PDB file of C-alpha atoms and ligand atoms in Angstrom:
ATOM      1  CA  UNK A   2    -168.689  12.697 -14.176  1.00 46.00           C
ATOM      2  CA  UNK A   3    -169.472  11.231 -17.609  1.00 47.00           C
ATOM      3  CA  UNK A   4    -172.740  11.863 -19.453  1.00 50.00           C
ATOM      4  CA  UNK A   5    -174.209   8.387 -18.989  1.00 53.00           C
ATOM      5  CA  UNK A   6    -173.039   7.987 -15.457  1.00 52.00           C
ATOM      6  CA  UNK A   7    -175.645   9.001 -12.911  1.00 51.00           C
ATOM      7  CA  UNK A   8    -173.680  10.901 -10.266  1.00 50.00           C
ATOM      8  CA  UNK A   9    -172.918   8.291  -7.595  1.00 56.00           C
ATOM      9  CA  UNK A  10    -173.063  10.606  -4.610  1.00 61.00           C
ATOM     10  CA  UNK A  11    -174.407  13.975  -5.623  1.00 61.00           C
ATOM     11  CA  UNK A  12    -176.608  15.049  -2.780  1.00 62.00           C
ATOM     12  CA  UNK A  13    -175.911  11.895  -0.760  1.00 65.00           C
ATOM     13  CA  UNK A  14    -175.410  12.568   2.895  1.00 63.00           C
ATOM     14  CA  UNK A  15    -173.788   9.670   4.680  1.00 82.00           C
ATOM     15  CA  UNK A  16    -171.636   9.400   7.729  1.00 93.00           C
ATOM     16  CA  UNK A  17    -171.145   5.663   7.631  1.00 96.00           C
ATOM     17  CA  UNK A  18    -167.344   6.067   7.925  1.00 98.00           C
ATOM     18  CA  UNK A  19    -167.452   8.662  10.705  1.00 97.00           C
ATOM     19  CA  UNK A  20    -164.513   8.375  13.076  1.00 95.00           C
ATOM     20  CA  UNK A  21    -162.644   5.814  10.957  1.00 98.00           C
ATOM     21  CA  UNK A  22    -159.203   6.288   9.541  1.00 98.00           C
ATOM     22  CA  UNK A  23    -158.340   5.226   5.999  1.00 99.00           C
ATOM     23  CA  UNK A  24    -154.925   4.797   4.405  1.00 99.00           C
ATOM     24  CA  UNK A  25    -155.041   5.044   0.609  1.00 99.00           C
ATOM     25  CA  UNK A  26    -151.928   4.085  -1.330  1.00 98.00           C
ATOM     26  CA  UNK A  27    -151.746   5.769  -4.711  1.00 98.00           C
ATOM     27  CA  UNK A  28    -154.197   8.266  -3.217  1.00 98.00           C
ATOM     28  CA  UNK A  29    -152.900  11.285  -5.121  1.00 98.00           C
ATOM     29  CA  UNK A  30    -154.343  10.343  -8.521  1.00 96.00           C
ATOM     30  CA  UNK A  31    -157.067   8.483 -10.405  1.00 95.00           C
ATOM     31  CA  UNK A  32    -159.080   5.874  -8.495  1.00 97.00           C
ATOM     32  CA  UNK A  33    -157.153   6.578  -5.287  1.00 98.00           C
ATOM     33  CA  UNK A  34    -157.898  10.303  -5.303  1.00 98.00           C
ATOM     34  CA  UNK A  35    -161.571   9.782  -6.181  1.00 98.00           C
ATOM     35  CA  UNK A  36    -161.768   7.329  -3.275  1.00 98.00           C
ATOM     36  CA  UNK A  37    -160.032   9.733  -0.894  1.00 98.00           C
ATOM     37  CA  UNK A  38    -162.741  12.291  -1.697  1.00 98.00           C
ATOM     38  CA  UNK A  39    -165.536   9.777  -1.291  1.00 97.00           C
ATOM     39  CA  UNK A  40    -164.283   8.326   2.010  1.00 98.00           C
ATOM     40  CA  UNK A  41    -163.740  11.824   3.428  1.00 98.00           C
ATOM     41  CA  UNK A  42    -167.252  12.776   2.273  1.00 96.00           C
ATOM     42  CA  UNK A  43    -168.547   9.835   4.316  1.00 97.00           C
ATOM     43  CA  UNK A  44    -166.678  10.936   7.439  1.00 97.00           C
ATOM     44  CA  UNK A  45    -163.342   9.095   7.295  1.00 98.00           C
ATOM     45  CA  UNK A  46    -160.010  10.640   8.240  1.00 98.00           C
ATOM     46  CA  UNK A  47    -157.902  10.083   5.164  1.00 98.00           C
ATOM     47  CA  UNK A  48    -154.185   9.434   4.811  1.00 99.00           C
ATOM     48  CA  UNK A  49    -152.782   9.813   1.296  1.00 98.00           C
ATOM     49  CA  UNK A  50    -149.767   7.497   0.895  1.00 99.00           C
ATOM     50  CA  UNK A  51    -148.145   8.118  -2.462  1.00 98.00           C
ATOM     51  CA  UNK A  52    -144.724   8.362  -4.097  1.00 98.00           C
ATOM     52  CA  UNK A  53    -145.730  11.594  -5.872  1.00 98.00           C
ATOM     53  CA  UNK A  54    -144.110  14.962  -5.189  1.00 98.00           C
ATOM     54  CA  UNK A  55    -144.829  16.567  -1.798  1.00 98.00           C
ATOM     55  CA  UNK A  56    -146.729  19.377  -3.566  1.00 98.00           C
ATOM     56  CA  UNK A  57    -149.078  17.019  -5.396  1.00 98.00           C
ATOM     57  CA  UNK A  58    -149.566  14.850  -2.309  1.00 98.00           C
ATOM     58  CA  UNK A  59    -150.236  17.800  -0.035  1.00 98.00           C
ATOM     59  CA  UNK A  60    -152.718  19.252  -2.539  1.00 98.00           C
ATOM     60  CA  UNK A  61    -154.604  15.937  -2.539  1.00 98.00           C
ATOM     61  CA  UNK A  62    -154.579  15.791   1.258  1.00 98.00           C
ATOM     62  CA  UNK A  63    -155.816  19.383   1.498  1.00 98.00           C
ATOM     63  CA  UNK A  64    -158.716  18.565  -0.839  1.00 98.00           C
ATOM     64  CA  UNK A  65    -159.983  15.950   1.612  1.00 98.00           C
ATOM     65  CA  UNK A  66    -158.914  17.509   4.915  1.00 98.00           C
ATOM     66  CA  UNK A  67    -156.489  14.638   5.402  1.00 98.00           C
ATOM     67  CA  UNK A  68    -152.747  14.154   5.676  1.00 98.00           C
ATOM     68  CA  UNK A  69    -150.081  13.213   3.140  1.00 98.00           C
ATOM     69  CA  UNK A  70    -147.311  10.770   3.986  1.00 98.00           C
ATOM     70  CA  UNK A  71    -144.799  10.330   1.187  1.00 98.00           C
ATOM     71  CA  UNK A  72    -144.575   6.581   0.730  1.00 98.00           C
ATOM     72  CA  UNK A  73    -142.919   4.228  -1.707  1.00 99.00           C
ATOM     73  CA  UNK A  74    -145.007   1.072  -1.382  1.00 98.00           C
ATOM     74  CA  UNK A  75    -142.077  -1.049  -2.562  1.00 98.00           C
ATOM     75  CA  UNK A  76    -140.098   0.064   0.487  1.00 98.00           C
ATOM     76  CA  UNK A  77    -141.050  -1.960   3.592  1.00 99.00           C
ATOM     77  CA  UNK A  78    -139.854   0.747   6.022  1.00 98.00           C
ATOM     78  CA  UNK A  79    -142.084   3.323   4.314  1.00 98.00           C
ATOM     79  CA  UNK A  80    -145.065   0.995   4.586  1.00 99.00           C
ATOM     80  CA  UNK A  81    -144.402   0.274   8.275  1.00 99.00           C
ATOM     81  CA  UNK A  82    -144.145   4.032   8.846  1.00 98.00           C
ATOM     82  CA  UNK A  83    -147.419   4.975   7.162  1.00 98.00           C
ATOM     83  CA  UNK A  84    -149.522   2.672   9.340  1.00 98.00           C
ATOM     84  CA  UNK A  85    -147.577   3.621  12.489  1.00 98.00           C
ATOM     85  CA  UNK A  86    -148.118   7.349  11.901  1.00 98.00           C
ATOM     86  CA  UNK A  87    -151.786   6.787  11.047  1.00 98.00           C
ATOM     87  CA  UNK A  88    -152.318   4.852  14.271  1.00 98.00           C
ATOM     88  CA  UNK A  89    -150.496   7.478  16.373  1.00 98.00           C
ATOM     89  CA  UNK A  90    -152.420  10.299  14.749  1.00 98.00           C
ATOM     90  CA  UNK A  91    -155.914   8.811  14.690  1.00 98.00           C
ATOM     91  CA  UNK A  92    -155.817   6.069  17.330  1.00 98.00           C
ATOM     92  CA  UNK A  93    -156.673   3.245  14.913  1.00 98.00           C
ATOM     93  CA  UNK A  94    -156.196   2.020  11.358  1.00 98.00           C
ATOM     94  CA  UNK A  95    -159.673   1.026  10.207  1.00 98.00           C
ATOM     95  CA  UNK A  96    -159.486   0.976   6.416  1.00 99.00           C
ATOM     96  CA  UNK A  97    -156.553   0.111   4.152  1.00 99.00           C
ATOM     97  CA  UNK A  98    -157.097   0.717   0.450  1.00 99.00           C
ATOM     98  CA  UNK A  99    -153.983  -0.827  -1.084  1.00 99.00           C
ATOM     99  CA  UNK A 100    -154.334   0.629  -4.521  1.00 98.00           C
ATOM    100  CA  UNK A 101    -151.009   1.965  -5.856  1.00 98.00           C
ATOM    101  CA  UNK A 102    -150.096   0.336  -9.135  1.00 97.00           C
ATOM    102  CA  UNK A 103    -148.358   0.871 -12.450  1.00 96.00           C
ATOM    103  CA  UNK A 104    -148.774  -0.414 -16.007  1.00 94.00           C
ATOM    104  CA  UNK A 105    -145.636   0.646 -17.904  1.00 95.00           C
ATOM    105  CA  UNK A 106    -145.274   0.304 -21.678  1.00 94.00           C
ATOM    106  CA  UNK A 107    -142.266  -2.054 -21.468  1.00 96.00           C
ATOM    107  CA  UNK A 108    -144.542  -4.691 -19.915  1.00 97.00           C
ATOM    108  CA  UNK A 109    -146.233  -6.225 -22.959  1.00 97.00           C
ATOM    109  CA  UNK A 110    -146.292  -9.644 -24.660  1.00 98.00           C
ATOM    110  CA  UNK A 111    -144.182 -12.232 -22.857  1.00 98.00           C
ATOM    111  CA  UNK A 112    -142.075 -12.411 -26.040  1.00 98.00           C
ATOM    112  CA  UNK A 113    -141.033  -8.781 -25.713  1.00 98.00           C
ATOM    113  CA  UNK A 114    -140.921  -8.293 -21.948  1.00 98.00           C
ATOM    114  CA  UNK A 115    -137.564  -8.358 -20.191  1.00 98.00           C
ATOM    115  CA  UNK A 116    -136.948  -9.554 -16.652  1.00 98.00           C
ATOM    116  CA  UNK A 117    -136.393  -6.040 -15.303  1.00 98.00           C
ATOM    117  CA  UNK A 118    -139.770  -4.867 -16.607  1.00 98.00           C
ATOM    118  CA  UNK A 119    -141.376  -8.019 -15.179  1.00 98.00           C
ATOM    119  CA  UNK A 120    -139.786  -7.509 -11.735  1.00 98.00           C
ATOM    120  CA  UNK A 121    -140.601  -3.803 -11.507  1.00 98.00           C
ATOM    121  CA  UNK A 122    -144.316  -4.430 -12.041  1.00 98.00           C
ATOM    122  CA  UNK A 123    -144.347  -7.345  -9.576  1.00 98.00           C
ATOM    123  CA  UNK A 124    -142.691  -5.130  -6.943  1.00 98.00           C
ATOM    124  CA  UNK A 125    -145.048  -2.166  -7.301  1.00 98.00           C
ATOM    125  CA  UNK A 126    -148.282  -4.065  -7.896  1.00 98.00           C
ATOM    126  CA  UNK A 127    -147.915  -7.274  -5.865  1.00 99.00           C
ATOM    127  CA  UNK A 128    -145.073  -7.128  -3.320  1.00 99.00           C
ATOM    128  CA  UNK A 129    -146.439  -3.756  -2.183  1.00 99.00           C
ATOM    129  CA  UNK A 130    -149.774  -5.358  -1.315  1.00 99.00           C
ATOM    130  CA  UNK A 131    -147.901  -8.060   0.637  1.00 99.00           C
ATOM    131  CA  UNK A 132    -146.117  -5.340   2.653  1.00 99.00           C
ATOM    132  CA  UNK A 133    -149.288  -3.312   3.205  1.00 99.00           C
ATOM    133  CA  UNK A 134    -151.344  -6.287   4.389  1.00 99.00           C
ATOM    134  CA  UNK A 135    -148.484  -7.667   6.500  1.00 99.00           C
ATOM    135  CA  UNK A 136    -148.082  -4.382   8.347  1.00 99.00           C
ATOM    136  CA  UNK A 137    -151.692  -3.246   8.705  1.00 99.00           C
ATOM    137  CA  UNK A 138    -153.172  -6.543   9.901  1.00 99.00           C
ATOM    138  CA  UNK A 139    -151.476  -6.404  13.361  1.00 98.00           C
ATOM    139  CA  UNK A 140    -153.301  -3.100  14.078  1.00 98.00           C
ATOM    140  CA  UNK A 141    -156.580  -4.575  12.909  1.00 98.00           C
ATOM    141  CA  UNK A 142    -156.090  -7.710  15.014  1.00 98.00           C
ATOM    142  CA  UNK A 143    -155.556  -5.509  18.050  1.00 98.00           C
ATOM    143  CA  UNK A 144    -158.713  -3.494  17.234  1.00 98.00           C
ATOM    144  CA  UNK A 145    -160.627  -6.692  16.306  1.00 98.00           C
ATOM    145  CA  UNK A 146    -161.875  -4.730  13.313  1.00 98.00           C
ATOM    146  CA  UNK A 147    -160.744  -3.626   9.899  1.00 98.00           C
ATOM    147  CA  UNK A 148    -161.494  -3.570   6.206  1.00 99.00           C
ATOM    148  CA  UNK A 149    -158.773  -4.114   3.617  1.00 99.00           C
ATOM    149  CA  UNK A 150    -159.461  -3.485  -0.041  1.00 99.00           C
ATOM    150  CA  UNK A 151    -156.714  -4.442  -2.481  1.00 99.00           C
ATOM    151  CA  UNK A 152    -156.883  -3.204  -6.062  1.00 98.00           C
ATOM    152  CA  UNK A 153    -156.613  -6.074  -8.530  1.00 98.00           C
ATOM    153  CA  UNK A 154    -158.175  -5.772 -12.013  1.00 98.00           C
ATOM    154  CA  UNK A 155    -160.602  -7.491 -14.359  1.00 98.00           C
ATOM    155  CA  UNK A 156    -157.489  -8.951 -16.044  1.00 98.00           C
ATOM    156  CA  UNK A 157    -157.039 -11.028 -12.889  1.00 98.00           C
ATOM    157  CA  UNK A 158    -160.039 -13.064 -14.040  1.00 98.00           C
ATOM    158  CA  UNK A 159    -159.869 -12.743 -17.848  1.00 97.00           C
ATOM    159  CA  UNK A 160    -157.165 -12.988 -20.493  1.00 97.00           C
ATOM    160  CA  UNK A 161    -156.325 -10.169 -22.898  1.00 95.00           C
ATOM    161  CA  UNK A 162    -154.860 -10.637 -26.370  1.00 94.00           C
ATOM    162  CA  UNK A 163    -153.255  -7.215 -25.929  1.00 93.00           C
ATOM    163  CA  UNK A 164    -151.009  -8.602 -23.225  1.00 95.00           C
ATOM    164  CA  UNK A 165    -149.284  -6.890 -20.318  1.00 97.00           C
ATOM    165  CA  UNK A 166    -147.978 -10.112 -18.926  1.00 98.00           C
ATOM    166  CA  UNK A 167    -146.454  -8.990 -15.644  1.00 98.00           C
ATOM    167  CA  UNK A 168    -149.382  -6.671 -14.909  1.00 98.00           C
ATOM    168  CA  UNK A 169    -151.949  -9.451 -15.381  1.00 98.00           C
ATOM    169  CA  UNK A 170    -149.898 -11.908 -13.342  1.00 98.00           C
ATOM    170  CA  UNK A 171    -149.429  -9.332 -10.560  1.00 98.00           C
ATOM    171  CA  UNK A 172    -153.171  -8.687 -10.385  1.00 98.00           C
ATOM    172  CA  UNK A 173    -153.867 -12.429 -10.301  1.00 98.00           C
ATOM    173  CA  UNK A 174    -151.510 -12.525  -7.311  1.00 99.00           C
ATOM    174  CA  UNK A 175    -153.333  -9.658  -5.603  1.00 99.00           C
ATOM    175  CA  UNK A 176    -156.622 -11.463  -6.115  1.00 99.00           C
ATOM    176  CA  UNK A 177    -155.471 -14.778  -4.602  1.00 98.00           C
ATOM    177  CA  UNK A 178    -153.611 -13.091  -1.749  1.00 99.00           C
ATOM    178  CA  UNK A 179    -156.730 -11.094  -0.854  1.00 99.00           C
ATOM    179  CA  UNK A 180    -158.916 -14.186  -0.951  1.00 98.00           C
ATOM    180  CA  UNK A 181    -156.557 -16.132   1.308  1.00 98.00           C
ATOM    181  CA  UNK A 182    -156.204 -13.295   3.827  1.00 99.00           C
ATOM    182  CA  UNK A 183    -159.967 -12.817   3.821  1.00 99.00           C
ATOM    183  CA  UNK A 184    -160.385 -16.458   4.778  1.00 98.00           C
ATOM    184  CA  UNK A 185    -157.538 -16.547   7.319  1.00 98.00           C
ATOM    185  CA  UNK A 186    -158.653 -13.497   9.303  1.00 98.00           C
ATOM    186  CA  UNK A 187    -162.438 -13.691   8.867  1.00 98.00           C
ATOM    187  CA  UNK A 188    -163.107 -14.692  12.478  1.00 98.00           C
ATOM    188  CA  UNK A 189    -160.958 -11.907  13.864  1.00 98.00           C
ATOM    189  CA  UNK A 190    -163.108  -9.104  12.481  1.00 98.00           C
ATOM    190  CA  UNK A 191    -160.939  -8.328   9.480  1.00 98.00           C
ATOM    191  CA  UNK A 192    -162.471  -8.365   6.010  1.00 99.00           C
ATOM    192  CA  UNK A 193    -160.264  -8.480   2.913  1.00 99.00           C
ATOM    193  CA  UNK A 194    -161.636  -7.975  -0.585  1.00 99.00           C
ATOM    194  CA  UNK A 195    -160.082  -7.590  -4.030  1.00 99.00           C
ATOM    195  CA  UNK A 196    -161.492  -4.727  -6.080  1.00 99.00           C
ATOM    196  CA  UNK A 197    -161.436  -5.722  -9.758  1.00 98.00           C
ATOM    197  CA  UNK A 198    -162.031  -2.616 -11.889  1.00 98.00           C
ATOM    198  CA  UNK A 199    -162.709  -2.747 -15.596  1.00 97.00           C
ATOM    199  CA  UNK A 200    -161.155   0.025 -17.727  1.00 95.00           C
ATOM    200  CA  UNK A 201    -161.436   3.383 -15.976  1.00 95.00           C
ATOM    201  CA  UNK A 202    -161.398   6.815 -17.584  1.00 92.00           C
ATOM    202  CA  UNK A 203    -158.117   8.112 -16.237  1.00 84.00           C
ATOM    203  CA  UNK A 204    -156.209  10.885 -18.056  1.00 76.00           C
ATOM    204  CA  UNK A 205    -153.768   8.350 -19.518  1.00 70.00           C
ATOM    205  CA  UNK A 206    -156.483   6.151 -21.002  1.00 78.00           C
ATOM    206  CA  UNK A 207    -158.538   9.104 -22.258  1.00 81.00           C
ATOM    207  CA  UNK A 208    -155.512  10.568 -24.043  1.00 79.00           C
ATOM    208  CA  UNK A 209    -154.466   7.228 -25.512  1.00 75.00           C
ATOM    209  CA  UNK A 210    -157.896   6.553 -26.967  1.00 82.00           C
ATOM    210  CA  UNK A 211    -158.544  10.150 -28.089  1.00 82.00           C
ATOM    211  CA  UNK A 212    -155.521   9.734 -30.376  1.00 85.00           C
ATOM    212  CA  UNK A 213    -156.662   6.325 -31.570  1.00 87.00           C
ATOM    213  CA  UNK A 214    -160.486   6.000 -31.705  1.00 86.00           C
ATOM    214  CA  UNK A 215    -160.284   2.603 -33.433  1.00 90.00           C
ATOM    215  CA  UNK A 216    -158.325   1.196 -30.525  1.00 86.00           C
ATOM    216  CA  UNK A 217    -160.968   2.521 -28.124  1.00 85.00           C
ATOM    217  CA  UNK A 218    -163.788   1.039 -30.220  1.00 87.00           C
ATOM    218  CA  UNK A 219    -162.145  -2.410 -30.191  1.00 89.00           C
ATOM    219  CA  UNK A 220    -162.340  -2.367 -26.415  1.00 90.00           C
ATOM    220  CA  UNK A 221    -165.688  -0.665 -25.935  1.00 91.00           C
ATOM    221  CA  UNK A 222    -167.457  -3.377 -27.931  1.00 94.00           C
ATOM    222  CA  UNK A 223    -166.697  -5.781 -25.059  1.00 95.00           C
ATOM    223  CA  UNK A 224    -168.303  -3.598 -22.380  1.00 96.00           C
ATOM    224  CA  UNK A 225    -172.050  -4.252 -21.976  1.00 97.00           C
ATOM    225  CA  UNK A 226    -172.540  -0.813 -20.426  1.00 97.00           C
ATOM    226  CA  UNK A 227    -170.874   0.680 -23.531  1.00 95.00           C
ATOM    227  CA  UNK A 228    -168.415   2.980 -21.776  1.00 94.00           C
ATOM    228  CA  UNK A 229    -165.443   2.995 -19.446  1.00 94.00           C
ATOM    229  CA  UNK A 230    -165.901   3.626 -15.729  1.00 97.00           C
ATOM    230  CA  UNK A 231    -165.646   6.960 -14.037  1.00 97.00           C
ATOM    231  CA  UNK A 232    -163.171   6.869 -11.095  1.00 97.00           C
ATOM    232  CA  UNK A 233    -166.066   7.951  -8.833  1.00 97.00           C
ATOM    233  CA  UNK A 234    -167.832   4.666  -9.603  1.00 97.00           C
ATOM    234  CA  UNK A 235    -164.861   2.736  -8.252  1.00 98.00           C
ATOM    235  CA  UNK A 236    -164.740   5.049  -5.246  1.00 98.00           C
ATOM    236  CA  UNK A 237    -168.382   4.239  -4.498  1.00 97.00           C
ATOM    237  CA  UNK A 238    -167.579   0.513  -4.480  1.00 98.00           C
ATOM    238  CA  UNK A 239    -164.595   1.029  -2.170  1.00 98.00           C
ATOM    239  CA  UNK A 240    -166.697   3.110   0.241  1.00 98.00           C
ATOM    240  CA  UNK A 241    -169.204   0.250   0.361  1.00 97.00           C
ATOM    241  CA  UNK A 242    -166.489  -2.365   0.981  1.00 98.00           C
ATOM    242  CA  UNK A 243    -164.913  -0.138   3.631  1.00 98.00           C
ATOM    243  CA  UNK A 244    -168.197   0.329   5.480  1.00 98.00           C
ATOM    244  CA  UNK A 245    -170.299  -1.965   7.648  1.00 97.00           C
ATOM    245  CA  UNK A 246    -172.834  -2.126   4.792  1.00 97.00           C
ATOM    246  CA  UNK A 247    -170.608  -4.882   3.390  1.00 98.00           C
ATOM    247  CA  UNK A 248    -170.282  -6.701   6.716  1.00 98.00           C
ATOM    248  CA  UNK A 249    -170.964 -10.144   5.167  1.00 98.00           C
ATOM    249  CA  UNK A 250    -168.606  -9.661   2.219  1.00 98.00           C
ATOM    250  CA  UNK A 251    -165.059 -10.936   2.501  1.00 99.00           C
ATOM    251  CA  UNK A 252    -162.540 -12.865   0.387  1.00 98.00           C
ATOM    252  CA  UNK A 253    -164.460 -11.675  -2.673  1.00 98.00           C
ATOM    253  CA  UNK A 254    -163.400 -10.778  -6.174  1.00 98.00           C
ATOM    254  CA  UNK A 255    -165.407  -7.595  -6.343  1.00 98.00           C
ATOM    255  CA  UNK A 256    -165.870  -6.840 -10.016  1.00 98.00           C
ATOM    256  CA  UNK A 257    -166.755  -3.279 -10.991  1.00 98.00           C
ATOM    257  CA  UNK A 258    -166.378  -3.817 -14.709  1.00 98.00           C
ATOM    258  CA  UNK A 259    -169.539  -2.678 -16.520  1.00 98.00           C
ATOM    259  CA  UNK A 260    -170.389  -6.334 -17.132  1.00 98.00           C
ATOM    260  CA  UNK A 261    -167.240  -7.247 -19.143  1.00 98.00           C
ATOM    261  CA  UNK A 262    -166.451 -10.461 -17.267  1.00 98.00           C
ATOM    262  CA  UNK A 263    -170.033 -11.678 -17.601  1.00 97.00           C
ATOM    263  CA  UNK A 264    -170.459 -10.998 -21.296  1.00 97.00           C
ATOM    264  CA  UNK A 265    -170.465 -13.217 -24.371  1.00 96.00           C
ATOM    265  CA  UNK A 266    -172.384 -11.075 -26.880  1.00 95.00           C
ATOM    266  CA  UNK A 267    -172.899  -7.429 -25.952  1.00 94.00           C
ATOM    267  CA  UNK A 268    -175.720  -5.072 -27.040  1.00 92.00           C
ATOM    268  CA  UNK A 269    -175.267  -3.262 -30.407  1.00 85.00           C
TER     269      UNK A 269
HETATM  270  P1  NAD B 315    -152.990   6.405 -11.507  1.00 72.50           P
HETATM  271  O1  NAD B 315    -151.707   6.317 -12.285  1.00 72.50           O
HETATM  272  O2  NAD B 315    -153.935   7.526 -11.810  1.00 72.50           O
HETATM  273  O3  NAD B 315    -152.641   6.451  -9.943  1.00 72.50           O
HETATM  274  C1  NAD B 315    -151.697   5.593  -9.377  1.00 72.50           C
HETATM  275  C2  NAD B 315    -151.046   6.284  -8.186  1.00 72.50           C
HETATM  276  O4  NAD B 315    -150.104   5.355  -7.613  1.00 72.50           O
HETATM  277  C3  NAD B 315    -150.259   7.553  -8.563  1.00 72.50           C
HETATM  278  O5  NAD B 315    -150.624   8.625  -7.725  1.00 72.50           O
HETATM  279  C4  NAD B 315    -148.806   7.143  -8.342  1.00 72.50           C
HETATM  280  O6  NAD B 315    -147.972   8.208  -7.907  1.00 72.50           O
HETATM  281  C5  NAD B 315    -148.947   6.076  -7.261  1.00 72.50           C
HETATM  282  N1  NAD B 315    -147.790   5.172  -7.213  1.00 72.50           N
HETATM  283  C6  NAD B 315    -147.144   4.584  -8.252  1.00 72.50           C
HETATM  284  N2  NAD B 315    -146.095   3.878  -7.796  1.00 72.50           N
HETATM  285  C7  NAD B 315    -146.081   4.017  -6.441  1.00 72.50           C
HETATM  286  C8  NAD B 315    -145.222   3.563  -5.409  1.00 72.50           C
HETATM  287  N3  NAD B 315    -144.136   2.794  -5.661  1.00 72.50           N
HETATM  288  N4  NAD B 315    -145.503   3.906  -4.124  1.00 72.50           N
HETATM  289  C9  NAD B 315    -146.574   4.694  -3.849  1.00 72.50           C
HETATM  290  N5  NAD B 315    -147.409   5.171  -4.782  1.00 72.50           N
HETATM  291  C10 NAD B 315    -147.160   4.845  -6.068  1.00 72.50           C
HETATM  292  O7  NAD B 315    -153.679   4.982 -11.671  1.00 72.50           O
HETATM  293  P2  NAD B 315    -155.200   4.492 -11.510  1.00 72.50           P
HETATM  294  O8  NAD B 315    -155.730   4.270 -12.867  1.00 72.50           O
HETATM  295  O9  NAD B 315    -155.950   5.304 -10.542  1.00 72.50           O
HETATM  296  O10 NAD B 315    -154.922   3.032 -10.898  1.00 72.50           O
HETATM  297  C11 NAD B 315    -155.054   2.725  -9.529  1.00 72.50           C
HETATM  298  C12 NAD B 315    -155.058   1.214  -9.385  1.00 72.50           C
HETATM  299  O11 NAD B 315    -156.138   0.673 -10.137  1.00 72.50           O
HETATM  300  C13 NAD B 315    -153.798   0.523  -9.904  1.00 72.50           C
HETATM  301  O12 NAD B 315    -153.461  -0.540  -9.037  1.00 72.50           O
HETATM  302  C14 NAD B 315    -154.223   0.006 -11.260  1.00 72.50           C
HETATM  303  O13 NAD B 315    -153.468  -1.098 -11.665  1.00 72.50           O
HETATM  304  C15 NAD B 315    -155.665  -0.360 -10.980  1.00 72.50           C
HETATM  305  N6  NAD B 315    -156.524  -0.454 -12.145  1.00 72.50           N
HETATM  306  C16 NAD B 315    -156.686   0.604 -12.980  1.00 72.50           C
HETATM  307  C17 NAD B 315    -157.509   0.484 -14.089  1.00 72.50           C
HETATM  308  C18 NAD B 315    -157.702   1.647 -15.050  1.00 72.50           C
HETATM  309  O14 NAD B 315    -158.291   1.452 -16.121  1.00 72.50           O
HETATM  310  N7  NAD B 315    -157.251   2.848 -14.706  1.00 72.50           N
HETATM  311  C19 NAD B 315    -158.177  -0.731 -14.346  1.00 72.50           C
HETATM  312  C20 NAD B 315    -157.999  -1.797 -13.465  1.00 72.50           C
HETATM  313  C21 NAD B 315    -157.167  -1.642 -12.363  1.00 72.50           C
END
């Protein structure tokens, strides 16, 4: 929890996800892990689907009283398996948080980015969401209920001069795919929303900017709230989108960005 961030769920007692199962891809780290904790806290049975080592995945699952299924989201068989096992184990697949993603250093300006770097990011960030939605929706159609949250990014709606061209394009794809699925399946009880986080304080980002305060300052000036997000703040938004509290929200670009996308001039 950061200093300026009022704890999003300290002391909160909620069981709004009681009895629901939730599959979280990329659930062993960062936003995914924070969300696993939050959804479990609200009563969900959590499945961590991640490519990480079995030790790391099991440790994450143990933290939330859930299960770990080693999954490579770029492998269609793995994705089919994770939803099948979840359904067998818990009797339904109620929440899919399709969140695994990468932003490697060899994805940069279009002038410097090779086709292999481009393709790798498209596979992990975009094709994976295609597989996850394709294979979870049949369960949700059967149940006549489900909430899908796909992790896009604020760069799906804004351009950055410090380009990661494949990453931005992949997140734009996640955003439009989510919108279209939200519209297509709205009358069958399935809601689909795109979570668009602004910069989040993950270990990678913290380390990068600790070594280069000027680089951090150049970015922070664009954030009206004057800081990066805590992963728990994204988790709180996902819990809302997963729950019936968001029952009239679908096909949305759900920005959790500290005001970045709305800002022209920011406070001093
Ligand atoms: P993170 O690196 O902390 O966690 C990502 C997780 O995804 C890891 O556990 C990793 O093992 C897993 N993963 C990677 N490739 C995978 C694969 N092929 N199959 C299964 N799992 C795989 O990252 P994070 O910062 O928590 O990011 C989560 C999501 O949020 C990503 O989609 C990212 O693009 C997006 N996002 C992050 C930020 C940010 O500032 N951190 C901002 C906007 C959007």
